[in-house]
């Protein structure tokens, strides 16, 4: 993301010029860069600010934009019809049939709602030929697919504008007990790589909001190795599973969960 319209408003985000340089470097190494434009925009921002932000990156070969706002989706497809668009999990797509509706907006990939089960994702694969990208690791938002108003209501910092203060991570007092009552566990699905691959998922998404390069590198490497080992030999993957788990445990994390894929 750049300094605007991404979910990391308080990060040290690259400038447009720095991202243009990064695009050249990434493409030299046969890698892709997707721009996060995944917050809600005002009408004024949509009319005055979005085009000059995306245009120079599009001309530099930007591979896709990740979007949650339907207005942004329509605007980008109209102005940059050759660019791939990815539907964010915050669009709350719950079926392949629903995802098919977004083809007319230039969507080539979608991230299902985080509340979907593995059976529902398998059903999506049978309903659409769009690319499916799912979260496999990292922090989970307490709210439904990340569409939270808690931070905005408490401190005027909207998560849908990239400014979440994460009040759900704080301790609370209630009639049901005291403690970190809203703070979710972190996702880890290394032990379910075979089922995720066999479900027809095209891309694994690792949550890395405000994480260190060490965290990102360690976790991505572990999943890359696990996937490659599984395709090479499922028995090799099974043998090395304790190693992958030990590797991701070197990075900071809370207790682990498989989220909604296999229950609640």
PDB file of C-alpha atoms in Angstrom:
ATOM      1  CA  UNK A   1       0.000   0.000   0.000  1.00  0.00           C
ATOM      2  CA  UNK A   2       0.898   3.661  -0.296  1.00  0.00           C
ATOM      3  CA  UNK A   3       0.195   6.387   2.232  1.00  0.00           C
ATOM      4  CA  UNK A   4      -3.512   6.431   1.321  1.00  0.00           C
ATOM      5  CA  UNK A   5      -6.443   4.021   1.051  1.00  0.00           C
ATOM      6  CA  UNK A   6      -4.675   0.980   2.517  1.00  0.00           C
ATOM      7  CA  UNK A   7      -5.393  -0.821   5.790  1.00  0.00           C
ATOM      8  CA  UNK A   8      -2.089   0.311   7.329  1.00  0.00           C
ATOM      9  CA  UNK A   9      -2.521   4.065   7.722  1.00  0.00           C
ATOM     10  CA  UNK A  10       0.127   4.312  10.452  1.00  0.00           C
ATOM     11  CA  UNK A  11       2.803   2.182   8.786  1.00  0.00           C
ATOM     12  CA  UNK A  12       5.840   3.565   6.993  1.00  0.00           C
ATOM     13  CA  UNK A  13       4.280   3.005   3.597  1.00  0.00           C
ATOM     14  CA  UNK A  14       6.220   3.510   0.361  1.00  0.00           C
ATOM     15  CA  UNK A  15       5.558   6.485  -1.869  1.00  0.00           C
ATOM     16  CA  UNK A  16       4.216   6.062  -5.403  1.00  0.00           C
ATOM     17  CA  UNK A  17       7.723   6.571  -6.800  1.00  0.00           C
ATOM     18  CA  UNK A  18       9.157   3.970  -4.415  1.00  0.00           C
ATOM     19  CA  UNK A  19       6.450   1.523  -5.438  1.00  0.00           C
ATOM     20  CA  UNK A  20       7.256   2.134  -9.099  1.00  0.00           C
ATOM     21  CA  UNK A  21      10.864   1.164  -8.363  1.00  0.00           C
ATOM     22  CA  UNK A  22       9.646  -1.884  -6.467  1.00  0.00           C
ATOM     23  CA  UNK A  23       7.546  -2.948  -9.458  1.00  0.00           C
ATOM     24  CA  UNK A  24      10.599  -2.926 -11.709  1.00  0.00           C
ATOM     25  CA  UNK A  25      12.596  -4.945  -9.191  1.00  0.00           C
ATOM     26  CA  UNK A  26       9.780  -7.437  -8.552  1.00  0.00           C
ATOM     27  CA  UNK A  27       9.123  -8.026 -12.232  1.00  0.00           C
ATOM     28  CA  UNK A  28      12.834  -8.615 -12.857  1.00  0.00           C
ATOM     29  CA  UNK A  29      12.511 -11.524 -10.425  1.00  0.00           C
ATOM     30  CA  UNK A  30       9.208 -12.796 -11.892  1.00  0.00           C
ATOM     31  CA  UNK A  31       7.183 -11.645  -8.865  1.00  0.00           C
ATOM     32  CA  UNK A  32       3.960  -9.652  -8.715  1.00  0.00           C
ATOM     33  CA  UNK A  33       2.863  -6.670  -6.669  1.00  0.00           C
ATOM     34  CA  UNK A  34      -0.760  -6.046  -5.693  1.00  0.00           C
ATOM     35  CA  UNK A  35      -1.752  -2.613  -4.423  1.00  0.00           C
ATOM     36  CA  UNK A  36      -4.040  -2.404  -1.398  1.00  0.00           C
ATOM     37  CA  UNK A  37      -6.852   0.034  -2.065  1.00  0.00           C
ATOM     38  CA  UNK A  38      -8.965  -1.836   0.440  1.00  0.00           C
ATOM     39  CA  UNK A  39     -10.568   0.869   2.573  1.00  0.00           C
ATOM     40  CA  UNK A  40     -13.809   2.796   2.150  1.00  0.00           C
ATOM     41  CA  UNK A  41     -13.517   6.076   0.231  1.00  0.00           C
ATOM     42  CA  UNK A  42     -15.567   9.252   0.299  1.00  0.00           C
ATOM     43  CA  UNK A  43     -17.107  10.544  -2.924  1.00  0.00           C
ATOM     44  CA  UNK A  44     -14.565  13.372  -2.994  1.00  0.00           C
ATOM     45  CA  UNK A  45     -11.651  10.962  -2.665  1.00  0.00           C
ATOM     46  CA  UNK A  46     -13.094   8.751  -5.362  1.00  0.00           C
ATOM     47  CA  UNK A  47     -13.446  11.680  -7.753  1.00  0.00           C
ATOM     48  CA  UNK A  48     -10.244  13.599  -6.994  1.00  0.00           C
ATOM     49  CA  UNK A  49      -7.623  11.347  -5.408  1.00  0.00           C
ATOM     50  CA  UNK A  50      -7.894   7.743  -6.553  1.00  0.00           C
ATOM     51  CA  UNK A  51      -7.010   8.167 -10.241  1.00  0.00           C
ATOM     52  CA  UNK A  52      -3.734  10.126  -9.721  1.00  0.00           C
ATOM     53  CA  UNK A  53      -2.674   7.549  -7.143  1.00  0.00           C
ATOM     54  CA  UNK A  54      -3.265   4.460  -9.289  1.00  0.00           C
ATOM     55  CA  UNK A  55      -2.508   5.806 -12.793  1.00  0.00           C
ATOM     56  CA  UNK A  56       1.312   6.017 -12.538  1.00  0.00           C
ATOM     57  CA  UNK A  57       1.464   2.572 -10.918  1.00  0.00           C
ATOM     58  CA  UNK A  58      -0.803   1.108 -13.589  1.00  0.00           C
ATOM     59  CA  UNK A  59       1.476   2.555 -16.264  1.00  0.00           C
ATOM     60  CA  UNK A  60       4.458   1.012 -14.444  1.00  0.00           C
ATOM     61  CA  UNK A  61       2.885  -2.443 -14.700  1.00  0.00           C
ATOM     62  CA  UNK A  62       0.930  -2.832 -11.444  1.00  0.00           C
ATOM     63  CA  UNK A  63      -0.353  -6.419 -11.370  1.00  0.00           C
ATOM     64  CA  UNK A  64      -3.633  -5.900  -9.489  1.00  0.00           C
ATOM     65  CA  UNK A  65      -5.496  -3.870  -6.873  1.00  0.00           C
ATOM     66  CA  UNK A  66      -7.158  -5.343  -3.784  1.00  0.00           C
ATOM     67  CA  UNK A  67     -10.517  -3.657  -3.107  1.00  0.00           C
ATOM     68  CA  UNK A  68     -13.413  -3.770  -0.632  1.00  0.00           C
ATOM     69  CA  UNK A  69     -15.429  -0.681  -1.699  1.00  0.00           C
ATOM     70  CA  UNK A  70     -17.877  -1.321  -4.554  1.00  0.00           C
ATOM     71  CA  UNK A  71     -17.504   2.278  -5.695  1.00  0.00           C
ATOM     72  CA  UNK A  72     -13.729   1.846  -5.883  1.00  0.00           C
ATOM     73  CA  UNK A  73     -14.175  -1.443  -7.729  1.00  0.00           C
ATOM     74  CA  UNK A  74     -16.437   0.133 -10.354  1.00  0.00           C
ATOM     75  CA  UNK A  75     -14.174   3.203 -10.711  1.00  0.00           C
ATOM     76  CA  UNK A  76     -10.986   1.188 -11.179  1.00  0.00           C
ATOM     77  CA  UNK A  77     -12.550  -1.162 -13.727  1.00  0.00           C
ATOM     78  CA  UNK A  78     -13.929   1.766 -15.718  1.00  0.00           C
ATOM     79  CA  UNK A  79     -10.637   3.675 -15.737  1.00  0.00           C
ATOM     80  CA  UNK A  80      -8.164   0.770 -15.883  1.00  0.00           C
ATOM     81  CA  UNK A  81     -10.080  -1.975 -17.727  1.00  0.00           C
ATOM     82  CA  UNK A  82      -6.991  -4.104 -18.399  1.00  0.00           C
ATOM     83  CA  UNK A  83      -5.966  -4.323 -14.739  1.00  0.00           C
ATOM     84  CA  UNK A  84      -6.870  -7.333 -12.596  1.00  0.00           C
ATOM     85  CA  UNK A  85      -8.923  -6.572  -9.502  1.00  0.00           C
ATOM     86  CA  UNK A  86      -9.087  -8.708  -6.357  1.00  0.00           C
ATOM     87  CA  UNK A  87     -12.128  -8.689  -4.082  1.00  0.00           C
ATOM     88  CA  UNK A  88     -11.096  -8.312  -0.436  1.00  0.00           C
ATOM     89  CA  UNK A  89     -12.424 -10.506   2.352  1.00  0.00           C
ATOM     90  CA  UNK A  90     -14.234  -7.370   3.537  1.00  0.00           C
ATOM     91  CA  UNK A  91     -16.574  -7.735   0.570  1.00  0.00           C
ATOM     92  CA  UNK A  92     -17.943 -10.739   2.475  1.00  0.00           C
ATOM     93  CA  UNK A  93     -18.308 -13.104  -0.477  1.00  0.00           C
ATOM     94  CA  UNK A  94     -19.883 -16.317   0.787  1.00  0.00           C
ATOM     95  CA  UNK A  95     -20.292 -18.392  -2.386  1.00  0.00           C
ATOM     96  CA  UNK A  96     -18.869 -18.909  -5.830  1.00  0.00           C
ATOM     97  CA  UNK A  97     -22.182 -17.846  -7.349  1.00  0.00           C
ATOM     98  CA  UNK A  98     -21.874 -14.505  -5.575  1.00  0.00           C
ATOM     99  CA  UNK A  99     -18.270 -14.134  -6.703  1.00  0.00           C
ATOM    100  CA  UNK A 100     -19.352 -14.660 -10.323  1.00  0.00           C
ATOM    101  CA  UNK A 101     -21.351 -11.411 -10.139  1.00  0.00           C
ATOM    102  CA  UNK A 102     -18.109  -9.461  -9.746  1.00  0.00           C
ATOM    103  CA  UNK A 103     -16.645 -10.674 -13.045  1.00  0.00           C
ATOM    104  CA  UNK A 104     -18.382  -7.759 -14.741  1.00  0.00           C
ATOM    105  CA  UNK A 105     -16.297  -5.439 -12.542  1.00  0.00           C
ATOM    106  CA  UNK A 106     -13.003  -6.969 -13.670  1.00  0.00           C
ATOM    107  CA  UNK A 107     -12.532  -9.185 -10.607  1.00  0.00           C
ATOM    108  CA  UNK A 108     -10.193 -12.103 -11.318  1.00  0.00           C
ATOM    109  CA  UNK A 109      -9.606 -13.247  -7.722  1.00  0.00           C
ATOM    110  CA  UNK A 110     -11.587 -13.078  -4.502  1.00  0.00           C
ATOM    111  CA  UNK A 111     -10.861 -13.671  -0.837  1.00  0.00           C
ATOM    112  CA  UNK A 112     -13.896 -15.368   0.754  1.00  0.00           C
ATOM    113  CA  UNK A 113     -15.349 -14.151   4.021  1.00  0.00           C
ATOM    114  CA  UNK A 114     -13.124 -15.387   6.840  1.00  0.00           C
ATOM    115  CA  UNK A 115     -16.074 -17.183   8.444  1.00  0.00           C
ATOM    116  CA  UNK A 116     -16.311 -19.824   5.694  1.00  0.00           C
ATOM    117  CA  UNK A 117     -15.700 -23.505   6.379  1.00  0.00           C
ATOM    118  CA  UNK A 118     -13.467 -25.710   4.242  1.00  0.00           C
ATOM    119  CA  UNK A 119     -16.621 -27.389   2.870  1.00  0.00           C
ATOM    120  CA  UNK A 120     -18.003 -24.019   1.783  1.00  0.00           C
ATOM    121  CA  UNK A 121     -14.738 -23.185   0.040  1.00  0.00           C
ATOM    122  CA  UNK A 122     -14.861 -26.527  -1.799  1.00  0.00           C
ATOM    123  CA  UNK A 123     -18.375 -25.628  -2.934  1.00  0.00           C
ATOM    124  CA  UNK A 124     -17.118 -22.243  -4.163  1.00  0.00           C
ATOM    125  CA  UNK A 125     -14.517 -23.993  -6.304  1.00  0.00           C
ATOM    126  CA  UNK A 126     -17.297 -25.933  -8.046  1.00  0.00           C
ATOM    127  CA  UNK A 127     -19.299 -22.747  -8.667  1.00  0.00           C
ATOM    128  CA  UNK A 128     -16.678 -20.435 -10.177  1.00  0.00           C
ATOM    129  CA  UNK A 129     -13.443 -20.412 -12.149  1.00  0.00           C
ATOM    130  CA  UNK A 130     -12.268 -17.200 -10.476  1.00  0.00           C
ATOM    131  CA  UNK A 131      -9.070 -17.507  -8.456  1.00  0.00           C
ATOM    132  CA  UNK A 132      -9.706 -18.179  -4.766  1.00  0.00           C
ATOM    133  CA  UNK A 133      -7.347 -16.790  -2.148  1.00  0.00           C
ATOM    134  CA  UNK A 134      -7.813 -17.690   1.522  1.00  0.00           C
ATOM    135  CA  UNK A 135      -6.243 -16.644   4.799  1.00  0.00           C
ATOM    136  CA  UNK A 136      -4.024 -19.388   6.183  1.00  0.00           C
ATOM    137  CA  UNK A 137      -1.977 -17.673   8.897  1.00  0.00           C
ATOM    138  CA  UNK A 138      -1.847 -14.631  11.144  1.00  0.00           C
ATOM    139  CA  UNK A 139      -3.957 -12.363  13.302  1.00  0.00           C
ATOM    140  CA  UNK A 140      -7.750 -12.544  13.118  1.00  0.00           C
ATOM    141  CA  UNK A 141     -10.142  -9.633  13.480  1.00  0.00           C
ATOM    142  CA  UNK A 142     -12.840 -10.184  16.086  1.00  0.00           C
ATOM    143  CA  UNK A 143     -15.489  -8.663  13.840  1.00  0.00           C
ATOM    144  CA  UNK A 144     -17.237 -10.252  10.873  1.00  0.00           C
ATOM    145  CA  UNK A 145     -14.665 -10.424   8.071  1.00  0.00           C
ATOM    146  CA  UNK A 146     -12.929  -7.345   9.446  1.00  0.00           C
ATOM    147  CA  UNK A 147     -15.850  -4.952   8.982  1.00  0.00           C
ATOM    148  CA  UNK A 148     -15.508  -3.456  12.454  1.00  0.00           C
ATOM    149  CA  UNK A 149     -16.883  -0.206  13.930  1.00  0.00           C
ATOM    150  CA  UNK A 150     -15.544  -0.710  17.463  1.00  0.00           C
ATOM    151  CA  UNK A 151     -12.365   1.352  17.073  1.00  0.00           C
ATOM    152  CA  UNK A 152     -14.275   4.133  15.322  1.00  0.00           C
ATOM    153  CA  UNK A 153     -16.953   4.294  18.023  1.00  0.00           C
ATOM    154  CA  UNK A 154     -14.464   4.275  20.902  1.00  0.00           C
ATOM    155  CA  UNK A 155     -11.694   6.474  19.533  1.00  0.00           C
ATOM    156  CA  UNK A 156     -12.748   7.854  16.137  1.00  0.00           C
ATOM    157  CA  UNK A 157     -10.202   5.631  14.372  1.00  0.00           C
ATOM    158  CA  UNK A 158     -12.009   3.583  11.741  1.00  0.00           C
ATOM    159  CA  UNK A 159     -10.714   0.136  10.851  1.00  0.00           C
ATOM    160  CA  UNK A 160     -12.453   0.595   7.507  1.00  0.00           C
ATOM    161  CA  UNK A 161     -10.165   3.576   6.902  1.00  0.00           C
ATOM    162  CA  UNK A 162      -7.003   1.710   7.872  1.00  0.00           C
ATOM    163  CA  UNK A 163      -6.728   3.290  11.332  1.00  0.00           C
ATOM    164  CA  UNK A 164      -7.865   0.497  13.675  1.00  0.00           C
ATOM    165  CA  UNK A 165      -6.554   0.976  17.220  1.00  0.00           C
ATOM    166  CA  UNK A 166      -7.334  -2.696  18.014  1.00  0.00           C
ATOM    167  CA  UNK A 167      -9.428  -2.099  21.139  1.00  0.00           C
ATOM    168  CA  UNK A 168     -10.453  -5.772  20.970  1.00  0.00           C
ATOM    169  CA  UNK A 169      -6.934  -6.638  22.194  1.00  0.00           C
ATOM    170  CA  UNK A 170      -7.477  -4.811  25.498  1.00  0.00           C
ATOM    171  CA  UNK A 171      -8.726  -6.362  28.774  1.00  0.00           C
ATOM    172  CA  UNK A 172     -12.426  -5.925  29.586  1.00  0.00           C
ATOM    173  CA  UNK A 173     -14.612  -6.356  32.654  1.00  0.00           C
ATOM    174  CA  UNK A 174     -18.015  -7.959  32.204  1.00  0.00           C
ATOM    175  CA  UNK A 175     -20.687 -10.072  33.873  1.00  0.00           C
ATOM    176  CA  UNK A 176     -19.128 -13.065  32.095  1.00  0.00           C
ATOM    177  CA  UNK A 177     -15.694 -12.536  33.601  1.00  0.00           C
ATOM    178  CA  UNK A 178     -12.657 -10.312  33.269  1.00  0.00           C
ATOM    179  CA  UNK A 179      -9.753 -10.464  30.843  1.00  0.00           C
ATOM    180  CA  UNK A 180      -8.992 -10.299  27.135  1.00  0.00           C
ATOM    181  CA  UNK A 181     -12.505 -11.359  26.200  1.00  0.00           C
ATOM    182  CA  UNK A 182     -12.426 -10.197  22.561  1.00  0.00           C
ATOM    183  CA  UNK A 183      -8.805 -10.958  21.701  1.00  0.00           C
ATOM    184  CA  UNK A 184      -8.805 -13.769  19.150  1.00  0.00           C
ATOM    185  CA  UNK A 185      -6.148 -16.419  18.696  1.00  0.00           C
ATOM    186  CA  UNK A 186      -3.880 -16.320  15.643  1.00  0.00           C
ATOM    187  CA  UNK A 187      -4.580 -18.549  12.662  1.00  0.00           C
ATOM    188  CA  UNK A 188      -2.225 -21.382  11.729  1.00  0.00           C
ATOM    189  CA  UNK A 189      -3.100 -24.019   9.128  1.00  0.00           C
ATOM    190  CA  UNK A 190       0.277 -25.632   8.411  1.00  0.00           C
ATOM    191  CA  UNK A 191      -1.149 -28.961   9.543  1.00  0.00           C
ATOM    192  CA  UNK A 192      -3.966 -28.683   6.971  1.00  0.00           C
ATOM    193  CA  UNK A 193      -2.015 -27.913   3.794  1.00  0.00           C
ATOM    194  CA  UNK A 194      -3.257 -31.090   2.018  1.00  0.00           C
ATOM    195  CA  UNK A 195      -6.947 -30.281   2.611  1.00  0.00           C
ATOM    196  CA  UNK A 196      -6.510 -26.645   1.590  1.00  0.00           C
ATOM    197  CA  UNK A 197      -4.692 -27.589  -1.619  1.00  0.00           C
ATOM    198  CA  UNK A 198      -7.206 -30.297  -2.461  1.00  0.00           C
ATOM    199  CA  UNK A 199     -10.071 -27.829  -1.948  1.00  0.00           C
ATOM    200  CA  UNK A 200      -8.903 -26.041  -5.096  1.00  0.00           C
ATOM    201  CA  UNK A 201      -7.536 -22.888  -3.478  1.00  0.00           C
ATOM    202  CA  UNK A 202      -5.257 -20.898  -5.789  1.00  0.00           C
ATOM    203  CA  UNK A 203      -3.434 -18.639  -3.337  1.00  0.00           C
ATOM    204  CA  UNK A 204      -2.632 -18.717   0.386  1.00  0.00           C
ATOM    205  CA  UNK A 205      -2.891 -15.371   2.186  1.00  0.00           C
ATOM    206  CA  UNK A 206      -0.659 -14.657   5.181  1.00  0.00           C
ATOM    207  CA  UNK A 207      -1.818 -11.778   7.369  1.00  0.00           C
ATOM    208  CA  UNK A 208       1.077  -9.430   8.006  1.00  0.00           C
ATOM    209  CA  UNK A 209      -0.454  -6.144   9.135  1.00  0.00           C
ATOM    210  CA  UNK A 210       2.230  -4.026  10.858  1.00  0.00           C
ATOM    211  CA  UNK A 211       4.484  -7.095  11.200  1.00  0.00           C
ATOM    212  CA  UNK A 212       8.269  -7.072  11.012  1.00  0.00           C
ATOM    213  CA  UNK A 213      10.241  -8.288   7.973  1.00  0.00           C
ATOM    214  CA  UNK A 214      11.490 -11.143  10.208  1.00  0.00           C
ATOM    215  CA  UNK A 215       7.928 -12.274  10.905  1.00  0.00           C
ATOM    216  CA  UNK A 216       6.900 -12.099   7.252  1.00  0.00           C
ATOM    217  CA  UNK A 217      10.030 -13.866   5.983  1.00  0.00           C
ATOM    218  CA  UNK A 218       9.903 -16.636   8.581  1.00  0.00           C
ATOM    219  CA  UNK A 219       6.219 -17.432   8.111  1.00  0.00           C
ATOM    220  CA  UNK A 220       6.167 -17.177   4.312  1.00  0.00           C
ATOM    221  CA  UNK A 221       9.239 -19.421   4.032  1.00  0.00           C
ATOM    222  CA  UNK A 222       7.660 -22.095   6.236  1.00  0.00           C
ATOM    223  CA  UNK A 223       4.451 -22.194   4.182  1.00  0.00           C
ATOM    224  CA  UNK A 224       6.355 -22.130   0.873  1.00  0.00           C
ATOM    225  CA  UNK A 225       8.435 -25.121   1.990  1.00  0.00           C
ATOM    226  CA  UNK A 226       5.400 -26.976   3.289  1.00  0.00           C
ATOM    227  CA  UNK A 227       3.485 -26.514   0.039  1.00  0.00           C
ATOM    228  CA  UNK A 228       6.451 -27.482  -2.135  1.00  0.00           C
ATOM    229  CA  UNK A 229       7.190 -30.557  -0.001  1.00  0.00           C
ATOM    230  CA  UNK A 230       3.564 -31.670  -0.163  1.00  0.00           C
ATOM    231  CA  UNK A 231       3.539 -31.466  -3.968  1.00  0.00           C
ATOM    232  CA  UNK A 232       6.874 -33.277  -4.159  1.00  0.00           C
ATOM    233  CA  UNK A 233       5.924 -36.042  -1.712  1.00  0.00           C
ATOM    234  CA  UNK A 234       3.057 -36.007   0.837  1.00  0.00           C
ATOM    235  CA  UNK A 235       5.093 -38.229   3.144  1.00  0.00           C
ATOM    236  CA  UNK A 236       7.932 -35.694   3.118  1.00  0.00           C
ATOM    237  CA  UNK A 237       5.446 -33.009   4.125  1.00  0.00           C
ATOM    238  CA  UNK A 238       4.183 -35.157   7.018  1.00  0.00           C
ATOM    239  CA  UNK A 239       7.720 -35.887   8.175  1.00  0.00           C
ATOM    240  CA  UNK A 240       8.708 -32.212   8.143  1.00  0.00           C
ATOM    241  CA  UNK A 241       5.506 -30.809   9.669  1.00  0.00           C
ATOM    242  CA  UNK A 242       7.046 -30.447  13.173  1.00  0.00           C
ATOM    243  CA  UNK A 243       9.861 -28.436  11.584  1.00  0.00           C
ATOM    244  CA  UNK A 244       7.447 -26.015   9.864  1.00  0.00           C
ATOM    245  CA  UNK A 245       5.520 -25.516  13.105  1.00  0.00           C
ATOM    246  CA  UNK A 246       8.738 -24.879  15.012  1.00  0.00           C
ATOM    247  CA  UNK A 247       9.788 -22.304  12.426  1.00  0.00           C
ATOM    248  CA  UNK A 248       6.584 -20.222  12.606  1.00  0.00           C
ATOM    249  CA  UNK A 249       6.702 -20.419  16.391  1.00  0.00           C
ATOM    250  CA  UNK A 250       9.956 -18.419  16.255  1.00  0.00           C
ATOM    251  CA  UNK A 251       7.883 -15.444  15.117  1.00  0.00           C
ATOM    252  CA  UNK A 252       5.654 -13.617  17.587  1.00  0.00           C
ATOM    253  CA  UNK A 253       2.155 -15.066  17.885  1.00  0.00           C
ATOM    254  CA  UNK A 254      -0.753 -15.757  20.187  1.00  0.00           C
ATOM    255  CA  UNK A 255      -2.210 -19.224  20.740  1.00  0.00           C
ATOM    256  CA  UNK A 256      -3.113 -20.852  17.441  1.00  0.00           C
ATOM    257  CA  UNK A 257      -6.471 -21.740  15.913  1.00  0.00           C
ATOM    258  CA  UNK A 258      -7.730 -22.937  12.524  1.00  0.00           C
ATOM    259  CA  UNK A 259     -10.460 -20.275  12.723  1.00  0.00           C
ATOM    260  CA  UNK A 260     -13.733 -21.362  11.066  1.00  0.00           C
ATOM    261  CA  UNK A 261     -12.356 -23.884   8.588  1.00  0.00           C
ATOM    262  CA  UNK A 262     -12.876 -26.783  10.987  1.00  0.00           C
ATOM    263  CA  UNK A 263     -15.470 -25.539  13.477  1.00  0.00           C
ATOM    264  CA  UNK A 264     -15.673 -22.436  15.646  1.00  0.00           C
TER     265      UNK A 264
END
